[in-house]
Short mmCIF file of C-alpha atoms in Angstrom, two decimals:
data_model
loop_
_atom_site.label_atom_id
_atom_site.label_comp_id
_atom_site.label_asym_id
_atom_site.label_seq_id
_atom_site.Cartn_x
_atom_site.Cartn_y
_atom_site.Cartn_z
CA MET A 288 76.52 -226.83 -119.46
CA VAL A 289 78.20 -226.79 -123.03
CA ILE A 290 80.30 -229.73 -123.91
CA ILE A 291 82.60 -230.68 -126.67
CA SER A 292 84.49 -233.49 -127.71
CA GLN A 293 88.14 -233.77 -126.59
CA ILE A 294 89.49 -234.07 -130.53
CA GLU A 295 87.36 -231.95 -132.63
CA LYS A 296 87.36 -231.25 -136.11
CA LYS A 297 85.16 -228.35 -137.59
CA PRO A 298 84.50 -226.28 -140.60
CA LEU A 299 86.96 -223.01 -140.97
CA VAL A 300 85.49 -220.11 -139.40
CA ASN A 301 85.34 -216.93 -141.34
CA ILE A 302 88.91 -215.41 -140.68
CA PHE A 303 90.28 -213.12 -143.47
CA PRO A 304 93.44 -214.86 -144.52
CA THR A 305 97.14 -213.74 -143.67
CA LYS A 306 99.84 -213.41 -145.87
CA SER A 307 101.17 -216.79 -144.68
CA ASN A 308 99.67 -220.12 -146.46
CA LYS A 309 101.26 -222.44 -143.54
CA THR A 310 98.92 -224.90 -142.29
CA ASN A 311 101.19 -227.66 -140.72
CA PHE A 312 101.42 -227.12 -137.17
CA ILE A 313 104.91 -227.90 -135.89
CA GLY A 314 104.40 -226.65 -132.05
CA ILE A 315 103.90 -223.49 -130.43
CA PRO A 316 106.58 -220.96 -131.02
CA VAL A 317 108.86 -220.15 -128.54
CA ILE A 318 110.39 -216.61 -128.49
CA ASP A 319 113.40 -216.01 -125.88
CA LEU A 320 113.07 -212.00 -125.24
CA SER A 321 116.76 -212.21 -123.74
CA ARG A 322 117.97 -212.43 -127.59
CA PRO A 323 116.33 -209.40 -129.34
CA GLU A 324 118.16 -210.05 -132.43
CA ASP A 325 116.57 -213.29 -133.05
CA ALA A 326 113.29 -212.41 -131.26
CA LYS A 327 112.10 -209.83 -133.48
CA ASN A 328 111.99 -212.21 -136.46
CA LEU A 329 110.64 -215.08 -134.61
CA ILE A 330 107.84 -212.82 -133.55
CA VAL A 331 106.88 -211.69 -137.06
CA ASN A 332 107.08 -215.45 -138.26
CA ALA A 333 104.70 -216.50 -135.30
CA CYS A 334 102.29 -213.95 -135.90
CA GLN A 335 101.87 -214.70 -139.29
CA ASP A 336 101.79 -218.34 -139.01
CA TYR A 337 99.62 -218.88 -136.09
CA GLY A 338 98.80 -215.30 -134.63
CA PHE A 339 100.55 -217.02 -131.33
CA PHE A 340 103.66 -217.60 -129.26
CA LYS A 341 105.40 -218.19 -126.15
CA VAL A 342 107.74 -216.14 -124.55
CA ILE A 343 110.69 -216.92 -122.01
CA ASN A 344 112.93 -214.75 -120.20
CA HIS A 345 110.37 -212.10 -120.20
CA GLY A 346 111.49 -210.31 -117.01
CA VAL A 347 108.45 -210.50 -114.75
CA ALA A 348 109.37 -211.76 -111.24
CA PRO A 349 108.32 -215.01 -110.23
CA LEU A 350 107.75 -214.01 -106.56
CA LEU A 351 105.41 -211.37 -107.79
CA VAL A 352 103.50 -213.93 -109.93
CA SER A 353 103.10 -216.31 -107.38
CA GLU A 354 102.03 -213.96 -104.51
CA LEU A 355 99.29 -212.61 -106.90
CA GLU A 356 98.05 -216.18 -107.76
CA LYS A 357 98.05 -216.99 -104.01
CA GLU A 358 95.74 -213.90 -103.59
CA ALA A 359 93.52 -215.03 -106.49
CA VAL A 360 93.10 -218.67 -105.46
CA GLU A 361 92.24 -217.41 -101.78
CA PHE A 362 89.66 -215.34 -103.46
CA PHE A 363 88.26 -217.88 -105.42
CA ASN A 364 88.13 -220.49 -102.79
CA MET A 365 85.68 -218.13 -100.66
CA ARG A 366 82.26 -219.21 -99.94
CA GLN A 367 80.01 -218.23 -103.11
CA TYR A 368 78.01 -215.59 -101.08
CA GLU A 369 81.02 -214.03 -99.90
CA LYS A 370 82.36 -213.53 -103.40
CA ASP A 371 78.93 -212.39 -104.61
CA GLN A 372 78.95 -209.49 -102.15
CA TYR A 373 82.70 -208.74 -101.97
CA CYS A 374 83.01 -206.84 -105.52
CA PRO A 375 79.93 -207.56 -107.89
CA PRO A 376 80.77 -206.53 -111.31
CA ASN A 377 79.71 -202.92 -112.54
CA PRO A 378 80.97 -203.89 -115.00
CA PHE A 379 84.34 -204.48 -113.29
CA GLY A 380 84.56 -206.73 -110.32
CA TYR A 381 83.51 -210.73 -109.76
CA GLY A 382 81.38 -212.39 -112.01
CA ARG A 383 80.62 -216.18 -113.05
CA ASN A 384 79.08 -218.30 -115.66
CA LYS A 385 77.91 -215.47 -117.76
CA ILE A 386 80.48 -214.28 -120.45
CA GLY A 387 79.53 -210.74 -121.78
CA LEU A 388 76.04 -209.71 -122.51
CA ASN A 389 74.68 -211.75 -125.10
CA GLY A 390 74.22 -215.11 -123.71
CA ASP A 391 77.37 -216.84 -123.78
CA VAL A 392 77.98 -218.80 -120.43
CA GLY A 393 81.32 -220.78 -119.36
CA TRP A 394 82.41 -222.94 -116.63
CA VAL A 395 84.30 -219.86 -115.08
CA GLU A 396 84.16 -217.45 -112.39
CA TYR A 397 86.36 -214.30 -112.59
CA LEU A 398 87.55 -210.93 -111.37
CA LEU A 399 87.93 -208.02 -114.05
CA PHE A 400 89.72 -204.85 -113.51
CA THR A 401 90.96 -201.88 -115.59
CA SER A 402 94.53 -200.60 -114.98
CA THR A 403 93.32 -198.12 -112.48
CA ASN A 404 90.47 -199.40 -110.94
CA PHE A 405 91.09 -202.54 -108.48
CA PRO A 406 87.64 -203.31 -106.89
CA ILE A 407 88.95 -205.59 -104.05
CA ASN A 408 88.53 -205.12 -100.43
CA SER A 409 92.26 -206.08 -100.05
CA LYS A 410 94.90 -203.65 -100.00
CA ILE A 411 97.87 -206.40 -100.46
CA PHE A 412 95.88 -207.96 -103.38
CA SER A 413 95.09 -204.50 -105.06
CA SER A 414 98.67 -203.52 -104.81
CA LEU A 415 99.75 -206.84 -106.19
CA VAL A 416 97.42 -206.69 -109.23
CA LYS A 417 98.93 -202.90 -109.64
CA GLU A 418 102.23 -203.97 -109.76
CA TYR A 419 101.79 -206.97 -111.94
CA VAL A 420 99.58 -204.94 -114.57
CA LYS A 421 102.68 -202.70 -114.67
CA GLU A 422 105.45 -205.07 -115.21
CA VAL A 423 103.32 -207.22 -117.98
CA ARG A 424 102.40 -203.89 -119.63
CA LYS A 425 106.12 -203.23 -120.06
CA MET A 426 106.45 -206.71 -121.76
CA GLY A 427 103.91 -206.26 -123.62
CA CYS A 428 105.72 -202.64 -125.15
CA ASN A 429 109.01 -204.59 -125.44
CA ILE A 430 107.16 -207.25 -127.55
CA LEU A 431 105.51 -204.63 -129.77
CA GLU A 432 108.57 -202.77 -130.40
CA LEU A 433 110.51 -205.84 -131.42
CA MET A 434 107.53 -206.62 -133.78
CA ALA A 435 107.87 -203.32 -135.18
CA GLU A 436 111.79 -203.99 -135.89
CA GLY A 437 110.79 -207.46 -137.33
CA LEU A 438 108.53 -205.56 -139.71
CA LYS A 439 111.01 -203.00 -140.48
CA ILE A 440 108.42 -199.98 -140.02
CA GLU A 441 109.49 -196.81 -138.39
CA PRO A 442 109.23 -195.33 -135.72
CA LYS A 443 109.99 -198.22 -133.44
CA ASN A 444 107.08 -197.35 -131.01
CA VAL A 445 104.59 -197.20 -133.71
CA LEU A 446 102.82 -200.03 -132.01
CA SER A 447 103.91 -200.16 -128.38
CA ARG A 448 102.91 -195.96 -127.84
CA MET A 449 99.24 -197.25 -127.77
CA LEU A 450 99.94 -199.40 -124.52
CA SER A 451 102.37 -196.94 -123.03
CA ASP A 452 99.96 -194.02 -123.68
CA GLU A 453 98.30 -192.95 -119.84
CA LYS A 454 95.07 -193.12 -121.71
CA ALA A 455 95.49 -196.80 -123.00
CA ASP A 456 92.60 -198.85 -122.54
CA ILE A 457 93.69 -201.83 -120.27
CA ILE A 458 91.94 -204.50 -119.05
CA PHE A 459 93.16 -207.32 -116.63
CA ARG A 460 91.24 -210.66 -116.06
CA LEU A 461 91.72 -213.43 -113.49
CA ASN A 462 89.83 -216.67 -114.46
CA HIS A 463 89.06 -219.61 -112.35
CA TYR A 464 87.89 -222.69 -113.70
CA PRO A 465 86.61 -225.23 -111.23
CA PRO A 466 87.46 -228.85 -111.46
CA CYS A 467 84.34 -230.22 -113.63
CA SER A 468 83.53 -233.90 -113.19
CA ASP A 469 80.56 -235.99 -111.98
CA SER A 470 82.49 -236.59 -108.88
CA ASP A 471 82.25 -232.84 -107.78
CA PRO A 472 78.68 -232.39 -106.89
CA GLU A 473 79.26 -229.65 -104.57
CA SER A 474 80.83 -227.20 -107.09
CA ASP A 475 79.22 -223.82 -107.04
CA LEU A 476 79.21 -222.99 -110.63
CA ASN A 477 76.24 -224.35 -112.59
CA ASN A 478 75.43 -227.30 -109.85
CA ASN A 479 72.24 -228.09 -111.34
CA ASN A 480 73.43 -228.69 -114.94
CA ARG A 481 76.15 -231.36 -114.59
CA SER A 482 75.46 -234.05 -117.36
CA MET A 483 78.61 -235.03 -118.68
CA SER A 484 79.42 -238.15 -120.75
CA HIS A 485 82.80 -240.13 -121.09
CA GLY A 486 85.28 -238.59 -123.39
CA ARG A 487 83.74 -235.31 -123.36
CA THR A 488 84.89 -231.96 -121.67
CA SER A 489 83.09 -228.91 -120.28
CA ILE A 490 83.63 -225.61 -122.33
CA GLY A 491 85.37 -223.19 -119.86
CA PHE A 492 85.26 -220.22 -122.08
CA GLY A 493 84.09 -220.35 -125.58
CA GLU A 494 85.84 -219.85 -128.91
CA HIS A 495 86.52 -216.48 -129.71
CA THR A 496 89.20 -213.64 -130.61
CA ASP A 497 90.49 -211.00 -128.62
CA PRO A 498 89.43 -207.66 -129.85
CA GLN A 499 92.56 -205.50 -128.46
CA LEU A 500 96.02 -205.24 -129.81
CA ILE A 501 97.51 -207.92 -127.82
CA SER A 502 96.71 -210.30 -125.00
CA ILE A 503 99.42 -211.52 -122.42
CA ALA A 504 98.32 -214.64 -120.51
CA ARG A 505 99.79 -217.14 -118.08
CA SER A 506 98.13 -220.03 -115.95
CA ASN A 507 98.97 -222.16 -113.12
CA ALA A 508 100.07 -225.87 -113.77
CA THR A 509 96.68 -226.92 -115.38
CA SER A 510 96.36 -227.34 -118.96
CA GLY A 511 93.06 -226.11 -121.20
CA PHE A 512 93.92 -223.66 -123.38
CA GLN A 513 93.47 -224.29 -127.08
CA ILE A 514 94.26 -222.37 -130.36
CA TYR A 515 92.31 -222.94 -133.79
CA LEU A 516 94.45 -223.77 -136.97
CA GLU A 517 93.82 -223.12 -140.36
CA ASP A 518 93.28 -226.61 -141.16
CA GLY A 519 90.05 -226.88 -139.03
CA THR A 520 91.59 -228.67 -135.64
CA TRP A 521 92.13 -227.46 -132.19
CA VAL A 522 95.42 -227.85 -130.53
CA GLY A 523 96.13 -228.06 -127.04
CA VAL A 524 98.59 -225.73 -125.71
CA PRO A 525 100.81 -227.47 -122.88
CA GLN A 526 100.79 -225.55 -119.80
CA ASP A 527 103.83 -223.60 -118.55
CA GLU A 528 103.43 -221.67 -115.41
CA THR A 529 106.78 -220.12 -115.95
CA SER A 530 106.10 -218.42 -119.29
CA TYR A 531 103.54 -216.28 -121.20
CA PHE A 532 101.31 -216.88 -124.15
CA ILE A 533 100.90 -213.89 -126.51
CA ASN A 534 97.93 -213.79 -128.62
CA VAL A 535 97.74 -211.35 -131.83
CA ASP A 536 94.42 -209.62 -131.44
CA ASP A 537 91.87 -208.11 -133.70
CA LEU A 538 93.23 -204.73 -133.83
CA LEU A 539 96.69 -205.92 -134.82
CA GLU A 540 95.15 -207.88 -137.54
CA VAL A 541 93.72 -204.65 -139.00
CA MET A 542 96.99 -202.59 -138.59
CA THR A 543 98.99 -205.20 -140.24
CA ASN A 544 96.52 -205.32 -143.02
CA GLY A 545 95.68 -209.08 -142.56
CA ARG A 546 99.47 -210.21 -142.38
CA PHE A 547 99.04 -211.20 -138.62
CA LYS A 548 96.02 -213.34 -137.69
CA SER A 549 94.08 -212.68 -134.76
CA VAL A 550 94.03 -216.19 -133.25
CA ARG A 551 90.70 -217.89 -132.38
CA HIS A 552 91.16 -219.79 -128.92
CA ARG A 553 89.03 -221.28 -126.24
CA VAL A 554 89.61 -223.14 -123.00
CA VAL A 555 88.24 -226.41 -121.83
CA ALA A 556 87.84 -227.24 -118.07
CA ASP A 557 89.93 -229.92 -116.52
CA SER A 558 87.79 -232.71 -114.76
CA PHE A 559 89.89 -232.92 -111.86
CA LYS A 560 92.06 -230.12 -111.29
CA SER A 561 91.11 -226.28 -111.10
CA ARG A 562 92.86 -223.89 -113.34
CA VAL A 563 93.67 -220.13 -112.60
CA SER A 564 94.86 -217.75 -115.45
CA MET A 565 95.87 -214.08 -115.51
CA ILE A 566 95.19 -212.28 -118.84
CA TYR A 567 96.49 -208.71 -119.69
CA PHE A 568 94.58 -207.28 -122.59
CA GLY A 569 96.25 -204.18 -124.03
CA GLY A 570 94.25 -201.81 -126.10
CA PRO A 571 94.90 -198.45 -127.23
CA PRO A 572 93.05 -195.22 -126.23
CA LEU A 573 89.59 -195.15 -126.98
CA MET A 574 89.56 -192.52 -129.78
CA GLU A 575 92.56 -193.92 -131.35
CA LYS A 576 92.12 -194.40 -134.90
CA ILE A 577 92.38 -197.79 -136.44
CA SER A 578 93.70 -198.67 -140.10
CA PRO A 579 96.33 -200.50 -141.81
CA LEU A 580 99.66 -198.68 -141.30
CA ASP A 581 100.96 -197.01 -144.24
CA SER A 582 104.42 -198.17 -143.48
CA LEU A 583 103.28 -201.77 -144.22
CA MET A 584 101.50 -201.14 -147.15
CA GLU A 585 102.78 -202.02 -150.67
CA PRO A 586 102.63 -199.08 -153.29
CA ASP A 587 99.52 -200.97 -155.13
CA GLU A 588 98.02 -202.69 -151.90
CA GLU A 589 94.60 -202.22 -150.94
CA SER A 590 93.50 -201.63 -147.49
CA LEU A 591 91.12 -204.43 -146.33
CA TYR A 592 89.32 -202.55 -143.70
CA ASN A 593 87.52 -199.34 -142.97
CA GLU A 594 89.07 -197.06 -140.72
CA PHE A 595 87.32 -196.75 -137.02
CA THR A 596 88.00 -195.94 -133.60
CA TRP A 597 88.93 -198.53 -130.73
CA PHE A 598 85.60 -197.07 -128.89
CA GLU A 599 83.51 -197.94 -132.22
CA TYR A 600 85.07 -201.44 -132.29
CA LYS A 601 85.01 -202.05 -128.49
CA SER A 602 81.25 -201.07 -128.88
CA CYS A 603 80.65 -203.43 -131.40
CA THR A 604 81.99 -206.30 -129.06
CA TYR A 605 79.53 -205.59 -126.58
CA LYS A 606 76.69 -206.09 -129.17
CA THR A 607 78.05 -209.51 -130.51
CA LYS A 608 78.60 -213.28 -129.14
CA LEU A 609 81.93 -214.50 -128.48
CA ALA A 610 81.96 -216.69 -131.34
CA ASP A 611 81.17 -213.91 -133.76
CA ASN A 612 83.85 -212.41 -136.29
CA ARG A 613 83.76 -209.06 -135.51
CA LEU A 614 86.03 -207.88 -137.90
CA SER A 615 83.76 -208.74 -140.85
CA ARG A 616 81.69 -205.71 -140.01
CA PHE A 617 84.59 -203.46 -140.82
CA HIS A 618 85.84 -205.24 -143.80
CA LYS A 619 85.76 -203.21 -147.02
CA HIS A 620 84.41 -206.13 -148.96
CA SER A 621 81.73 -207.28 -146.14
CA HIS A 622 79.18 -205.35 -144.17
CA PRO A 623 79.85 -201.48 -144.58
CA VAL A 624 80.43 -199.89 -141.24
#
């Protein structure tokens, strides 16, 4: 089991700087999507300062969310041998403990889907996932269009078209972080490795950035999500099961030529309560070429990145560990592609 201090300060990771010099954290930016004229500029500010923000009045039906969460909880509450046989990851399906292919582990079990592949032997569950992904995808396109308006770039769908494309590479993930404490010896996850110490917390999902364009997440009423700030500290994100949290991902950092920050984040497990989260990862079609947008570049501004396809970048992520800075491999002044 990986453990960390509850309050941690560490050296800055190698993340290329954005246009913002802001380091004083004043709280999670909150964006009201029902007020687009305000939202478009607030989104840009949040993406430049933190690469992260919360949206309210998002339009996703609470009943749909609660029904999907109920189905997910029922699945994760099944006996371990039932889950292992239900829909083994290939690569989509059920998995636990191992994160990726390169040795990363966490206090987590999960269900992983594409937008068209729902490997669950439950028509109700599959139907709810399909409807939920549809609604969150719509929200993601709206956010990206507001972002383009705030950046004053044309056309309005320059970013959202990649999510609305029928070949868009969409991943949906349901994570379950069981309670992690010495008082829970019967937990199925990592049952033989439970060494804990006072004031320390287990890593549920290790620090990383998401490789896609944007990630859209919500969780139940259990906290644990943390983002990394430029001053070297981790900040806990207060739980809010009615809102959505938006991550700027690696591709969006490239397309804005570093103006937006791909936010480094992680999840720590709670000692007493389980946490269920739903994450929509919005990626473009596999052969989409990724480079800084010409409409954002100043006349004498140099592109920071070599052009690559989403397929090339996605392939790179399978060869790296969670905490690696994948973008450094495509930076013009770093390792050549």
